[in-house]
PDB file of C-alpha atoms and ligand atoms in Angstrom:
ATOM      1  CA  MET A 282      -7.480  -7.846   4.528  1.00 92.00           C
ATOM      2  CA  ILE A 283      -4.199  -7.777   2.670  1.00 97.00           C
ATOM      3  CA  ASN A 284      -0.987  -7.888   4.674  1.00 97.00           C
ATOM      4  CA  ALA A 285       1.543  -5.950   2.594  1.00 98.00           C
ATOM      5  CA  PRO A 286       4.961  -6.058   4.279  1.00 98.00           C
ATOM      6  CA  SER A 287       7.117  -3.087   3.361  1.00 98.00           C
ATOM      7  CA  LEU A 288      10.448  -4.375   2.090  1.00 98.00           C
ATOM      8  CA  ALA A 289      12.132  -1.174   3.303  1.00 97.00           C
ATOM      9  CA  ASN A 290      12.179  -2.909   6.681  1.00 97.00           C
ATOM     10  CA  CYS A 291      14.277  -5.850   5.445  1.00 97.00           C
ATOM     11  CA  GLY A 292      17.969  -6.032   6.230  1.00 96.00           C
ATOM     12  CA  LEU A 293      20.035  -5.482   3.103  1.00 95.00           C
ATOM     13  CA  PHE A 294      22.085  -8.609   3.752  1.00 97.00           C
ATOM     14  CA  THR A 295      19.162 -10.791   4.825  1.00 97.00           C
ATOM     15  CA  MET A 296      16.438  -9.781   2.427  1.00 97.00           C
ATOM     16  CA  ALA A 297      16.117 -13.083   0.563  1.00 97.00           C
ATOM     17  CA  GLU A 298      15.826 -15.097   3.791  1.00 97.00           C
ATOM     18  CA  GLU A 299      13.337 -12.623   5.181  1.00 98.00           C
ATOM     19  CA  MET A 300      11.229 -12.741   2.038  1.00 98.00           C
ATOM     20  CA  ASP A 301      11.229 -16.544   2.020  1.00 98.00           C
ATOM     21  CA  GLY A 302      10.048 -16.394   5.639  1.00 98.00           C
ATOM     22  CA  MET A 303       7.243 -13.961   4.818  1.00 98.00           C
ATOM     23  CA  ILE A 304       6.010 -16.187   2.045  1.00 98.00           C
ATOM     24  CA  ARG A 305       6.040 -19.253   4.302  1.00 98.00           C
ATOM     25  CA  GLY A 306       4.050 -17.081   6.726  1.00 98.00           C
ATOM     26  CA  GLY A 307       1.319 -16.623   4.100  1.00 98.00           C
ATOM     27  CA  VAL A 308       2.300 -13.326   2.479  1.00 98.00           C
ATOM     28  CA  ASN A 309       1.332 -12.976  -1.183  1.00 98.00           C
ATOM     29  CA  PHE A 310       1.505  -9.184  -1.557  1.00 98.00           C
ATOM     30  CA  VAL A 311       4.507  -6.916  -0.882  1.00 98.00           C
ATOM     31  CA  HIS A 312       4.963  -3.164  -0.717  1.00 98.00           C
ATOM     32  CA  ILE A 313       8.090  -1.701  -2.333  1.00 98.00           C
ATOM     33  CA  ASP A 314       9.069   1.900  -1.624  1.00 98.00           C
ATOM     34  CA  ILE A 315      10.972   3.816  -4.288  1.00 98.00           C
ATOM     35  CA  MET A 316      12.490   7.087  -3.029  1.00 98.00           C
ATOM     36  CA  ASP A 317      14.445   9.354  -5.348  1.00 98.00           C
ATOM     37  CA  GLY A 318      16.110  11.829  -2.983  1.00 98.00           C
ATOM     38  CA  HIS A 319      14.042  14.674  -4.523  1.00 98.00           C
ATOM     39  CA  TYR A 320      10.431  14.091  -3.570  1.00 98.00           C
ATOM     40  CA  VAL A 321      11.603  12.760  -0.208  1.00 98.00           C
ATOM     41  CA  PRO A 322      14.985  13.256   1.488  1.00 98.00           C
ATOM     42  CA  ASN A 323      16.032   9.614   1.174  1.00 98.00           C
ATOM     43  CA  ILE A 324      17.217   7.353  -1.640  1.00 97.00           C
ATOM     44  CA  PHE A 325      16.050   3.785  -1.501  1.00 95.00           C
ATOM     45  CA  PHE A 326      15.524   1.044  -3.325  1.00 97.00           C
ATOM     46  CA  PRO A 327      17.180   0.951  -6.743  1.00 97.00           C
ATOM     47  CA  LEU A 328      14.511   0.402  -9.418  1.00 98.00           C
ATOM     48  CA  SER A 329      16.038  -3.003 -10.183  1.00 98.00           C
ATOM     49  CA  ILE A 330      14.529  -4.356  -6.944  1.00 98.00           C
ATOM     50  CA  VAL A 331      11.192  -4.849  -8.718  1.00 98.00           C
ATOM     51  CA  GLN A 332      12.621  -7.097 -11.410  1.00 98.00           C
ATOM     52  CA  ALA A 333      14.693  -9.006  -8.874  1.00 98.00           C
ATOM     53  CA  VAL A 334      11.634  -9.688  -6.686  1.00 98.00           C
ATOM     54  CA  ARG A 335       9.501 -10.636  -9.700  1.00 98.00           C
ATOM     55  CA  LYS A 336      12.157 -13.084 -10.922  1.00 98.00           C
ATOM     56  CA  ARG A 337      12.507 -14.829  -7.601  1.00 98.00           C
ATOM     57  CA  TYR A 338       8.776 -14.828  -6.723  1.00 98.00           C
ATOM     58  CA  PRO A 339       6.733 -15.076  -9.933  1.00 98.00           C
ATOM     59  CA  ASN A 340       3.383 -15.316  -8.125  1.00 97.00           C
ATOM     60  CA  LEU A 341       3.799 -12.500  -5.659  1.00 98.00           C
ATOM     61  CA  THR A 342       1.683  -9.348  -6.074  1.00 98.00           C
ATOM     62  CA  ILE A 343       4.064  -6.387  -6.175  1.00 98.00           C
ATOM     63  CA  ASP A 344       2.810  -2.994  -5.043  1.00 98.00           C
ATOM     64  CA  VAL A 345       5.225  -0.169  -5.840  1.00 99.00           C
ATOM     65  CA  HIS A 346       4.949   3.099  -3.901  1.00 99.00           C
ATOM     66  CA  LEU A 347       6.669   5.843  -5.869  1.00 99.00           C
ATOM     67  CA  MET A 348       8.014   8.682  -3.742  1.00 98.00           C
ATOM     68  CA  VAL A 349       9.570  10.479  -6.691  1.00 98.00           C
ATOM     69  CA  THR A 350       9.206  13.627  -8.735  1.00 98.00           C
ATOM     70  CA  ASN A 351       8.123  12.995 -12.337  1.00 97.00           C
ATOM     71  CA  PRO A 352       6.410   9.673 -11.565  1.00 98.00           C
ATOM     72  CA  GLU A 353       5.237   9.419 -15.191  1.00 98.00           C
ATOM     73  CA  ASP A 354       8.829   8.546 -16.176  1.00 98.00           C
ATOM     74  CA  TYR A 355       8.634   5.312 -14.169  1.00 98.00           C
ATOM     75  CA  VAL A 356       5.461   3.698 -15.511  1.00 98.00           C
ATOM     76  CA  ASP A 357       6.905   1.705 -18.431  1.00 98.00           C
ATOM     77  CA  ARG A 358       9.907   0.524 -16.467  1.00 98.00           C
ATOM     78  CA  MET A 359       7.776  -0.603 -13.521  1.00 98.00           C
ATOM     79  CA  ARG A 360       5.409  -2.517 -15.801  1.00 98.00           C
ATOM     80  CA  GLU A 361       8.248  -4.162 -17.711  1.00 98.00           C
ATOM     81  CA  ASP A 362       9.922  -5.131 -14.458  1.00 98.00           C
ATOM     82  CA  GLY A 363       6.785  -6.801 -13.129  1.00 98.00           C
ATOM     83  CA  ALA A 364       4.907  -4.405 -10.824  1.00 98.00           C
ATOM     84  CA  ASP A 365       1.185  -5.121 -10.393  1.00 98.00           C
ATOM     85  CA  TYR A 366       0.144  -2.044  -8.410  1.00 99.00           C
ATOM     86  CA  LEU A 367       1.710   1.397  -8.869  1.00 99.00           C
ATOM     87  CA  SER A 368       0.984   4.426  -6.715  1.00 99.00           C
ATOM     88  CA  PHE A 369       2.219   8.028  -6.900  1.00 99.00           C
ATOM     89  CA  HIS A 370       1.883  11.059  -4.636  1.00 98.00           C
ATOM     90  CA  ILE A 371      -0.889  13.458  -5.561  1.00 98.00           C
ATOM     91  CA  ASP A 372       1.469  16.454  -5.534  1.00 98.00           C
ATOM     92  CA  SER A 373       4.262  14.762  -7.492  1.00 98.00           C
ATOM     93  CA  THR A 374       2.618  15.387 -10.867  1.00 98.00           C
ATOM     94  CA  ARG A 375       0.547  18.113 -12.487  1.00 97.00           C
ATOM     95  CA  PHE A 376      -1.372  15.568 -14.532  1.00 98.00           C
ATOM     96  CA  SER A 377      -2.816  12.965 -12.197  1.00 98.00           C
ATOM     97  CA  ARG A 378      -5.603  11.886 -14.551  1.00 98.00           C
ATOM     98  CA  ARG A 379      -3.200  11.250 -17.413  1.00 98.00           C
ATOM     99  CA  LEU A 380      -0.912   9.302 -15.114  1.00 98.00           C
ATOM    100  CA  ILE A 381      -3.746   7.165 -13.722  1.00 98.00           C
ATOM    101  CA  ASP A 382      -4.773   6.353 -17.309  1.00 98.00           C
ATOM    102  CA  SER A 383      -1.289   5.426 -18.373  1.00 98.00           C
ATOM    103  CA  ILE A 384      -0.765   3.159 -15.337  1.00 99.00           C
ATOM    104  CA  GLN A 385      -4.056   1.394 -15.982  1.00 98.00           C
ATOM    105  CA  GLN A 386      -3.493   1.139 -19.715  1.00 98.00           C
ATOM    106  CA  SER A 387      -0.204  -0.557 -19.112  1.00 98.00           C
ATOM    107  CA  GLY A 388      -2.093  -3.185 -17.107  1.00 98.00           C
ATOM    108  CA  MET A 389      -1.371  -2.158 -13.508  1.00 98.00           C
ATOM    109  CA  LYS A 390      -3.681  -1.008 -10.735  1.00 98.00           C
ATOM    110  CA  ALA A 391      -3.311   2.736 -10.205  1.00 99.00           C
ATOM    111  CA  GLY A 392      -3.083   4.268  -6.760  1.00 99.00           C
ATOM    112  CA  VAL A 393      -2.837   7.819  -5.507  1.00 99.00           C
ATOM    113  CA  VAL A 394      -1.050   8.623  -2.252  1.00 99.00           C
ATOM    114  CA  ILE A 395      -2.009  11.413   0.143  1.00 98.00           C
ATOM    115  CA  ASN A 396       0.296  12.857   2.812  1.00 98.00           C
ATOM    116  CA  PRO A 397      -0.729  13.724   6.385  1.00 98.00           C
ATOM    117  CA  SER A 398      -0.579  17.462   5.620  1.00 97.00           C
ATOM    118  CA  GLN A 399      -2.895  17.332   2.612  1.00 98.00           C
ATOM    119  CA  PRO A 400      -6.686  17.660   2.834  1.00 98.00           C
ATOM    120  CA  ILE A 401      -8.689  14.550   1.918  1.00 98.00           C
ATOM    121  CA  SER A 402     -10.799  16.745  -0.376  1.00 98.00           C
ATOM    122  CA  LEU A 403      -7.814  16.898  -2.777  1.00 98.00           C
ATOM    123  CA  LEU A 404      -8.731  13.353  -3.755  1.00 98.00           C
ATOM    124  CA  GLU A 405     -12.262  14.241  -4.775  1.00 98.00           C
ATOM    125  CA  PRO A 406     -11.594  14.654  -8.522  1.00 98.00           C
ATOM    126  CA  LEU A 407      -9.647  11.378  -8.653  1.00 98.00           C
ATOM    127  CA  VAL A 408     -11.565   8.815  -6.630  1.00 98.00           C
ATOM    128  CA  ARG A 409     -13.750   7.793  -9.568  1.00 98.00           C
ATOM    129  CA  PHE A 410     -10.703   6.758 -11.527  1.00 98.00           C
ATOM    130  CA  VAL A 411      -8.201   5.193  -9.156  1.00 98.00           C
ATOM    131  CA  ASP A 412      -8.086   1.563  -8.073  1.00 98.00           C
ATOM    132  CA  TYR A 413      -6.743   2.450  -4.638  1.00 98.00           C
ATOM    133  CA  VAL A 414      -5.873   5.320  -2.338  1.00 98.00           C
ATOM    134  CA  VAL A 415      -2.856   5.146  -0.043  1.00 99.00           C
ATOM    135  CA  LEU A 416      -3.374   7.131   3.137  1.00 98.00           C
ATOM    136  CA  MET A 417       0.014   8.020   4.601  1.00 98.00           C
ATOM    137  CA  THR A 418      -0.025   7.774   8.364  1.00 98.00           C
ATOM    138  CA  VAL A 419       3.519   9.166   8.644  1.00 98.00           C
ATOM    139  CA  GLU A 420       5.347  11.740   6.547  1.00 98.00           C
ATOM    140  CA  PRO A 421       6.809   9.772   3.637  1.00 98.00           C
ATOM    141  CA  GLY A 422      10.503   9.011   3.302  1.00 97.00           C
ATOM    142  CA  PHE A 423      11.542   6.792   6.190  1.00 96.00           C
ATOM    143  CA  ALA A 424      10.487   3.465   7.627  1.00 95.00           C
ATOM    144  CA  GLY A 425      10.003   3.095  11.382  1.00 94.00           C
ATOM    145  CA  GLN A 426       8.238   6.374  12.232  1.00 97.00           C
ATOM    146  CA  PRO A 427       5.335   6.468  14.696  1.00 96.00           C
ATOM    147  CA  PHE A 428       1.704   6.360  13.482  1.00 97.00           C
ATOM    148  CA  MET A 429      -0.002   9.773  13.457  1.00 97.00           C
ATOM    149  CA  HIS A 430      -3.140   9.422  15.534  1.00 91.00           C
ATOM    150  CA  ASP A 431      -5.289  11.906  13.630  1.00 96.00           C
ATOM    151  CA  ALA A 432      -4.973   9.477  10.716  1.00 97.00           C
ATOM    152  CA  LEU A 433      -8.024   7.611  12.018  1.00 97.00           C
ATOM    153  CA  GLU A 434     -10.185  10.709  11.596  1.00 98.00           C
ATOM    154  CA  ARG A 435      -8.738  11.167   8.141  1.00 98.00           C
ATOM    155  CA  LEU A 436      -9.592   7.593   7.315  1.00 98.00           C
ATOM    156  CA  ASP A 437     -13.195   8.266   8.377  1.00 98.00           C
ATOM    157  CA  GLU A 438     -13.193  11.285   6.098  1.00 98.00           C
ATOM    158  CA  LEU A 439     -11.905   9.168   3.240  1.00 98.00           C
ATOM    159  CA  GLN A 440     -14.639   6.584   3.841  1.00 98.00           C
ATOM    160  CA  LYS A 441     -17.184   9.392   3.816  1.00 98.00           C
ATOM    161  CA  LEU A 442     -15.854  10.569   0.468  1.00 98.00           C
ATOM    162  CA  LYS A 443     -16.065   7.008  -0.826  1.00 98.00           C
ATOM    163  CA  LYS A 444     -19.708   6.727   0.207  1.00 97.00           C
ATOM    164  CA  GLU A 445     -20.698  10.165  -1.025  1.00 97.00           C
ATOM    165  CA  THR A 446     -19.142   9.548  -4.420  1.00 98.00           C
ATOM    166  CA  ASP A 447     -20.371   5.934  -4.563  1.00 98.00           C
ATOM    167  CA  THR A 448     -16.914   4.768  -5.604  1.00 98.00           C
ATOM    168  CA  HIS A 449     -15.118   1.479  -5.032  1.00 96.00           C
ATOM    169  CA  PHE A 450     -11.433   2.184  -4.612  1.00 98.00           C
ATOM    170  CA  MET A 451      -9.490   0.165  -2.074  1.00 98.00           C
ATOM    171  CA  ILE A 452      -7.848   1.890   0.870  1.00 98.00           C
ATOM    172  CA  SER A 453      -4.261   1.203   1.844  1.00 98.00           C
ATOM    173  CA  ILE A 454      -2.696   2.457   5.074  1.00 98.00           C
ATOM    174  CA  ASP A 455       1.032   3.151   5.048  1.00 98.00           C
ATOM    175  CA  GLY A 456       3.301   4.066   7.926  1.00 98.00           C
ATOM    176  CA  GLY A 457       3.882   3.145  11.537  1.00 97.00           C
ATOM    177  CA  ILE A 458       0.959   0.788  12.021  1.00 97.00           C
ATOM    178  CA  ASP A 459       0.954  -1.639  14.926  1.00 96.00           C
ATOM    179  CA  ARG A 460      -1.605  -4.382  15.524  1.00 95.00           C
ATOM    180  CA  GLU A 461      -3.950  -2.088  17.416  1.00 95.00           C
ATOM    181  CA  HIS A 462      -3.951   0.530  14.670  1.00 96.00           C
ATOM    182  CA  SER A 463      -4.366  -2.201  12.075  1.00 96.00           C
ATOM    183  CA  ALA A 464      -7.564  -3.338  13.747  1.00 96.00           C
ATOM    184  CA  GLU A 465      -8.850   0.240  14.040  1.00 96.00           C
ATOM    185  CA  CYS A 466      -8.048   0.953  10.408  1.00 96.00           C
ATOM    186  CA  MET A 467      -9.688  -2.247   9.208  1.00 95.00           C
ATOM    187  CA  LYS A 468     -12.859  -1.473  11.115  1.00 93.00           C
ATOM    188  CA  ARG A 469     -12.859   1.884   9.371  1.00 95.00           C
ATOM    189  CA  GLY A 470     -12.608   0.271   5.945  1.00 94.00           C
ATOM    190  CA  ALA A 471      -8.892  -0.115   5.198  1.00 96.00           C
ATOM    191  CA  GLU A 472      -8.128  -3.238   3.197  1.00 96.00           C
ATOM    192  CA  ILE A 473      -4.422  -3.102   2.428  1.00 98.00           C
ATOM    193  CA  LEU A 474      -2.274  -2.765   5.538  1.00 98.00           C
ATOM    194  CA  VAL A 475       1.364  -1.940   4.892  1.00 98.00           C
ATOM    195  CA  SER A 476       3.106  -3.783   7.668  1.00 97.00           C
ATOM    196  CA  GLY A 477       6.470  -2.826   9.068  1.00 97.00           C
ATOM    197  CA  ILE A 478       8.525  -2.623  12.167  1.00 95.00           C
ATOM    198  CA  TYR A 479       5.588  -2.489  14.612  1.00 96.00           C
ATOM    199  CA  THR A 480       3.700  -5.488  13.245  1.00 97.00           C
ATOM    200  CA  VAL A 481       5.794  -8.186  11.598  1.00 97.00           C
ATOM    201  CA  PHE A 482       9.475  -7.188  11.388  1.00 97.00           C
ATOM    202  CA  GLY A 483      11.801  -7.465  14.361  1.00 92.00           C
ATOM    203  CA  GLN A 484       9.290  -9.490  16.395  1.00 94.00           C
ATOM    204  CA  PRO A 485      10.660 -12.051  18.876  1.00 95.00           C
ATOM    205  CA  GLU A 486       8.857 -14.962  17.143  1.00 96.00           C
ATOM    206  CA  GLY A 487      10.536 -14.196  13.791  1.00 97.00           C
ATOM    207  CA  LEU A 488       9.075 -12.922  10.550  1.00 98.00           C
ATOM    208  CA  GLU A 489       7.405 -16.116   9.342  1.00 98.00           C
ATOM    209  CA  LYS A 490       5.397 -16.636  12.530  1.00 98.00           C
ATOM    210  CA  ALA A 491       4.696 -12.928  12.919  1.00 98.00           C
ATOM    211  CA  CYS A 492       3.209 -12.745   9.403  1.00 98.00           C
ATOM    212  CA  ALA A 493       1.053 -15.807  10.032  1.00 98.00           C
ATOM    213  CA  SER A 494      -0.188 -14.604  13.424  1.00 97.00           C
ATOM    214  CA  TYR A 495      -0.819 -11.061  12.164  1.00 97.00           C
ATOM    215  CA  GLN A 496      -2.951 -12.349   9.295  1.00 97.00           C
ATOM    216  CA  LYS A 497      -4.891 -14.659  11.598  1.00 96.00           C
ATOM    217  CA  GLU A 498      -5.433 -12.003  14.240  1.00 95.00           C
ATOM    218  CA  MET A 499      -6.682  -9.469  11.689  1.00 94.00           C
ATOM    219  CA  GLU A 500      -8.993 -11.964  10.024  1.00 93.00           C
ATOM    220  CA  THR A 501     -10.513 -12.856  13.400  1.00 92.00           C
ATOM    221  CA  ILE A 502     -11.112  -9.182  14.152  1.00 88.00           C
ATOM    222  CA  GLN A 503     -12.618  -8.736  10.707  1.00 85.00           C
ATOM    223  CA  LYS A 504     -15.013 -11.646  11.252  1.00 86.00           C
ATOM    224  CA  GLU A 505     -15.976 -10.460  14.724  1.00 85.00           C
ATOM    225  CA  ALA A 506     -16.688  -6.996  13.368  1.00 79.00           C
ATOM    226  CA  GLY A 507     -18.770  -8.599  10.609  1.00 76.00           C
ATOM    227  CA  PHE A 508     -16.791  -6.541   8.162  1.00 62.00           C
ATOM    228  CA  ILE A 509     -16.433  -7.807   4.637  1.00 54.00           C
ATOM    229  CA  GLY A 510     -13.899  -5.932   2.572  1.00 51.00           C
ATOM    230  CA  LEU A 511     -14.039  -5.070  -1.076  1.00 47.00           C
ATOM    231  CA  GLY A 512     -11.499  -7.747  -1.960  1.00 46.00           C
ATOM    232  CA  ALA A 513     -13.711 -10.366  -0.359  1.00 45.00           C
ATOM    233  CA  ILE A 514     -16.806  -9.001  -2.101  1.00 43.00           C
ATOM    234  CA  CYS A 515     -15.044  -9.240  -5.473  1.00 40.00           C
ATOM    235  CA  LEU A 516     -14.026 -12.813  -4.695  1.00 41.00           C
ATOM    236  CA  CYS A 517     -17.603 -13.712  -3.672  1.00 41.00           C
ATOM    237  CA  GLU A 518     -18.961 -12.231  -6.881  1.00 46.00           C
ATOM    238  CA  LYS A 519     -16.379 -14.091  -8.928  1.00 43.00           C
ATOM    239  CA  GLU A 520     -17.143 -17.355  -7.209  1.00 45.00           C
ATOM    240  CA  ASN A 521     -20.847 -16.631  -7.035  1.00 47.00           C
ATOM    241  CA  ILE A 522     -21.050 -16.867  -3.247  1.00 44.00           C
ATOM    242  CA  SER A 523     -23.391 -14.641  -1.283  1.00 42.00           C
TER     243      SER A 523
HETATM  244  C1  DX5 B 135       7.364   5.387   4.579  1.00 95.38           C
HETATM  245  C2  DX5 B 135       7.101   4.191   3.724  1.00 95.38           C
HETATM  246  C3  DX5 B 135       6.493   3.006   4.394  1.00 95.38           C
HETATM  247  C4  DX5 B 135       7.309   2.333   5.460  1.00 95.38           C
HETATM  248  C5  DX5 B 135       6.401   1.405   6.283  1.00 95.38           C
HETATM  249  O1  DX5 B 135       7.813   6.420   3.765  1.00 95.38           O
HETATM  250  O2  DX5 B 135       6.240   4.570   2.657  1.00 95.38           O
HETATM  251  O3  DX5 B 135       6.095   2.046   3.424  1.00 95.38           O
HETATM  252  O4  DX5 B 135       8.372   1.604   4.922  1.00 95.38           O
HETATM  253  O5  DX5 B 135       7.106   0.766   7.289  1.00 95.38           O
HETATM  254  P1  DX5 B 135       6.938   1.194   8.830  1.00 95.38           P
HETATM  255  O6  DX5 B 135       5.488   1.025   9.158  1.00 95.38           O
HETATM  256  O7  DX5 B 135       7.816   0.279   9.574  1.00 95.38           O
HETATM  257  O8  DX5 B 135       7.364   2.626   8.907  1.00 95.38           O
HETATM  258 ZN1   ZN B 136       5.329   3.016   1.368  1.00 95.38          ZN
END
């Protein structure tokens, strides 16, 4: 399970402190939202955030979620600035296959994002090619919205598609997840959990402790459910453990 805190939940004046806290709490993967005011009715972060985060935290895995029109225009800049994962919305381009190729050729993992109002079947032509699928569990554009409950059924549908197509993409869940939903999503095969206001930010124990306890809690649930995620399988193969 990957805990991917969404930096959109950081305070603008306290971001560095908050990020230091997350890292002390065991975070090694962060989710950065880029909104252009066209694809979604919000403008947030400036692109320069990616380079700034990369400079300060050279070992952090940076996952950029593009909520923009013309996502192809951002690939080179994101790579140069240090992104590791780059995802785009399925309806933000007419040429998803070309975009997936160009993201992967530039050395990043390519992800496709699907909104709550779009059928899972839209992903069918792409799942063989992407490294990950981001299932939105809120309408994109704003942090702090409530989780849409039918998302669990949609996650089951996505898992079904994964099995039927015998593909190996990772599943990321983005929007409004609390600890209960996190556990439900993990049991249904989600591996990257974008954490926000209901899981690690704004918790009474502070961000560092909340990140550590969230990770521990989710790993315990994972073990109890006997679930071994794709990330863990890859690691086992690499280290020759069975
Ligand atoms: C919503 C964003 C999310 C959001 C997650 O458009 O894509 O990444 O910041 O944070 P919460 O779960 O707090 O809404
Ligand atoms: Zn996001």
